Short mmCIF file of C-alpha atoms in Angstrom, two decimals:
data_model
loop_
_atom_site.label_atom_id
_atom_site.label_comp_id
_atom_site.label_asym_id
_atom_site.label_seq_id
_atom_site.Cartn_x
_atom_site.Cartn_y
_atom_site.Cartn_z
CA MET A 1 0.18 -0.27 0.04
CA SER A 2 1.60 3.19 -0.98
CA MET A 3 1.99 6.39 1.70
CA LEU A 4 -0.88 8.19 -0.62
CA GLN A 5 -2.99 5.39 0.37
CA LYS A 6 -2.58 4.84 3.77
CA MET A 7 -2.83 8.65 4.16
CA PHE A 8 -6.25 8.29 2.40
CA LEU A 9 -7.57 5.20 4.49
CA ALA A 10 -6.70 7.14 7.67
CA VAL A 11 -8.53 10.68 6.66
CA VAL A 12 -11.60 8.50 5.92
CA LEU A 13 -11.61 6.29 8.73
CA THR A 14 -11.15 8.93 10.87
CA GLY A 15 -13.41 11.46 9.30
CA GLY A 16 -16.66 9.61 10.52
CA ILE A 17 -15.83 10.17 14.30
CA ALA A 18 -17.63 12.74 15.68
CA THR A 19 -19.62 14.11 12.72
CA ALA A 20 -20.80 16.76 14.82
CA ALA A 21 -17.29 18.03 15.31
CA SER A 22 -17.15 19.04 12.02
CA ALA A 23 -20.38 20.32 11.46
CA ALA A 24 -20.70 23.24 8.86
CA GLU A 25 -20.68 26.12 11.35
CA THR A 26 -19.02 29.05 10.24
CA ASN A 27 -19.46 30.95 13.86
CA GLU A 28 -17.96 30.12 17.04
CA PRO A 29 -20.26 29.47 19.95
CA ALA A 30 -20.98 32.47 22.01
CA GLY A 31 -18.63 32.61 25.05
CA ILE A 32 -15.72 30.58 23.22
CA GLU A 33 -13.20 33.36 23.37
CA THR A 34 -13.32 33.47 27.26
CA ALA A 35 -13.75 29.65 28.01
CA LYS A 36 -10.54 28.15 29.39
CA PRO A 37 -8.82 24.74 28.25
CA MET A 38 -9.90 21.83 30.22
CA SER A 39 -7.42 20.37 32.68
CA SER A 40 -6.07 16.80 31.97
CA ALA A 41 -7.68 15.60 35.11
CA GLU A 42 -11.25 16.76 34.05
CA ILE A 43 -10.47 15.40 30.37
CA TYR A 44 -9.92 11.91 32.20
CA ARG A 45 -12.92 12.00 34.15
CA LEU A 46 -14.99 12.80 30.57
CA TYR A 47 -13.48 10.09 28.99
CA ASN A 48 -11.67 7.28 31.28
CA GLN A 49 -13.93 3.96 30.84
CA ASN A 50 -16.67 5.46 28.68
CA SER A 51 -17.35 4.53 24.99
CA TRP A 52 -18.16 7.42 22.47
CA MET A 53 -20.76 6.49 20.59
CA TRP A 54 -21.10 7.59 16.94
CA LYS A 55 -23.21 7.71 14.04
CA ALA A 56 -21.53 4.53 12.50
CA GLY A 57 -19.59 3.14 15.22
CA ALA A 58 -18.16 3.78 18.42
CA GLY A 59 -14.76 4.36 20.31
CA TYR A 60 -13.73 3.00 23.92
CA PHE A 61 -11.25 4.81 26.25
CA SER A 62 -9.78 1.89 28.79
CA ALA A 63 -8.42 2.95 31.78
CA LYS A 64 -5.86 -0.01 31.47
CA ALA A 65 -2.76 1.17 29.48
CA ARG A 66 -4.79 3.66 28.22
CA ARG A 67 -6.06 1.37 25.43
CA PHE A 68 -8.24 2.73 22.63
CA THR A 69 -10.28 0.55 20.57
CA ALA A 70 -12.86 1.42 18.24
CA TRP A 71 -14.94 -0.12 15.16
CA SER A 72 -16.83 1.94 12.42
CA ARG A 73 -19.08 1.04 9.39
CA GLU A 74 -18.85 4.59 7.96
CA ASN A 75 -20.47 4.60 4.50
CA GLY A 76 -21.02 1.04 4.80
CA SER A 77 -17.22 0.00 4.72
CA PRO A 78 -16.34 -1.94 8.19
CA SER A 79 -13.20 -0.73 10.13
CA PHE A 80 -11.63 -1.09 13.45
CA GLY A 81 -8.86 0.80 15.27
CA MET A 82 -6.63 0.13 17.89
CA GLY A 83 -4.05 2.07 20.02
CA ARG A 84 -3.74 4.64 22.72
CA TRP A 85 -5.48 7.47 24.04
CA PHE A 86 -3.61 10.39 25.84
CA ILE A 87 -4.16 13.99 26.86
CA THR A 88 -2.24 16.63 26.25
CA GLU A 89 -1.62 19.85 28.96
CA SER A 90 -3.37 22.29 26.39
CA GLY A 91 -6.95 20.68 27.14
CA LYS A 92 -6.57 18.20 24.21
CA LEU A 93 -7.98 14.15 23.94
CA CYS A 94 -5.96 12.61 21.49
CA PHE A 95 -6.04 8.77 20.13
CA ASN A 96 -3.13 7.21 18.25
CA ALA A 97 -4.57 4.38 16.49
CA ASP A 98 -4.01 1.74 13.81
CA TRP A 99 -7.15 1.53 11.84
CA HIS A 100 -7.72 -1.48 9.67
CA ALA A 101 -10.07 -1.77 6.61
CA LYS A 102 -10.55 -3.94 3.72
CA THR A 103 -7.97 -1.53 1.89
CA GLY A 104 -5.33 -2.09 4.37
CA THR A 105 -4.12 -0.62 7.44
CA ALA A 106 -3.23 3.34 8.30
CA THR A 107 -1.97 4.85 11.46
CA ALA A 108 -4.01 7.98 12.23
CA ILE A 109 -4.01 10.36 15.33
CA THR A 110 -6.89 12.04 15.96
CA CYS A 111 -7.14 15.36 18.63
CA PHE A 112 -9.81 16.99 20.21
CA SER A 113 -9.28 20.39 21.98
CA HIS A 114 -11.64 21.19 24.94
CA ARG A 115 -12.47 24.42 26.69
CA LYS A 116 -14.89 24.77 29.55
CA LYS A 117 -16.95 28.38 30.98
CA GLY A 118 -19.29 27.54 33.68
CA GLY A 119 -21.19 24.70 33.34
CA LEU A 120 -20.28 24.53 29.45
CA ILE A 121 -17.79 22.66 27.52
CA TYR A 122 -16.82 23.29 24.18
CA GLN A 123 -15.06 20.89 21.91
CA LYS A 124 -12.79 21.16 18.44
CA ARG A 125 -11.62 18.59 16.30
CA GLU A 126 -8.05 19.43 15.83
CA PRO A 127 -6.34 20.92 13.51
CA ASP A 128 -9.05 22.76 11.46
CA GLY A 129 -12.37 21.99 13.14
CA GLN A 130 -14.93 24.46 14.55
CA TRP A 131 -15.62 24.92 18.09
CA TYR A 132 -19.30 23.79 19.11
CA LEU A 133 -21.08 23.12 22.14
CA PHE A 134 -20.06 19.91 23.25
CA LYS A 135 -22.13 19.92 26.77
CA SER A 136 -24.97 22.35 27.85
CA ALA A 137 -25.59 23.51 31.27
CA PRO A 138 -27.64 21.66 32.29
CA ALA A 139 -26.71 18.56 29.70
CA GLN A 140 -29.36 18.22 26.91
CA ALA A 141 -30.26 14.55 25.35
CA THR A 142 -28.92 16.22 22.06
CA ASP A 143 -25.37 17.37 23.36
CA GLU A 144 -22.64 15.32 21.70
CA PHE A 145 -21.56 14.75 25.42
CA ALA A 146 -24.89 12.59 25.68
CA LYS A 147 -23.03 9.74 23.31
CA LEU A 148 -20.62 9.37 26.10
CA ARG A 149 -21.64 5.93 27.94
CA ARG A 150 -19.74 4.40 30.44
CA GLY A 151 -18.68 1.18 29.88
CA ASP A 152 -17.39 -0.65 26.52
CA TYR A 153 -19.61 -0.71 23.94
CA VAL A 154 -16.91 -1.60 21.10
CA ARG A 155 -15.80 -4.98 22.43
CA SER A 156 -19.47 -6.61 21.25
CA GLN A 157 -18.81 -5.45 17.90
CA LEU A 158 -15.25 -5.51 17.30
CA GLY A 159 -15.03 -9.36 16.59
CA GLY A 160 -17.32 -9.24 13.85
CA ILE A 161 -15.83 -6.26 12.15
CA GLU A 162 -12.17 -7.70 12.44
CA MET A 163 -13.49 -10.76 10.85
CA SER A 164 -15.38 -8.78 7.74
CA VAL A 165 -12.09 -6.58 7.08
CA SER A 166 -9.85 -9.76 7.55
CA LYS A 167 -11.97 -12.00 4.83
CA THR A 168 -11.12 -9.54 2.18
CA ARG A 169 -7.21 -9.40 2.52
#
């Protein structure tokens, strides 16, 4: 697989993650300019041992060795990712994963910045996403935050996705 193909695969696989993060918003939400980056401890509490449910998949942030696992059926194509998640001092959650699909394997690092103001949490996919309200105060069922669920919602789907990806190789 050429480097260009690997780069394309990584972009496609991570492109479906948190679709709301890349919504076509042209204006920053009110209050973002005075919001402060979240601390590492706050981000850890937000994601640790939670699954982030996506439109066509999910990612799990394990406490054990900060393992990150995910599956996706974005555009009907099965894929899965395995790697590690980490938090930066500047308020970013990142995961570095090897993504496997029928077309091959590619490594991708995906990061999201987080800021808070009062009870509000803002999020932005790095490097060029738009800020959006991740968690309202009080939290709403329509918030992206509501897609974080306690526990591993990846494991039950991962084996089947792995098999469907490996069958065609």
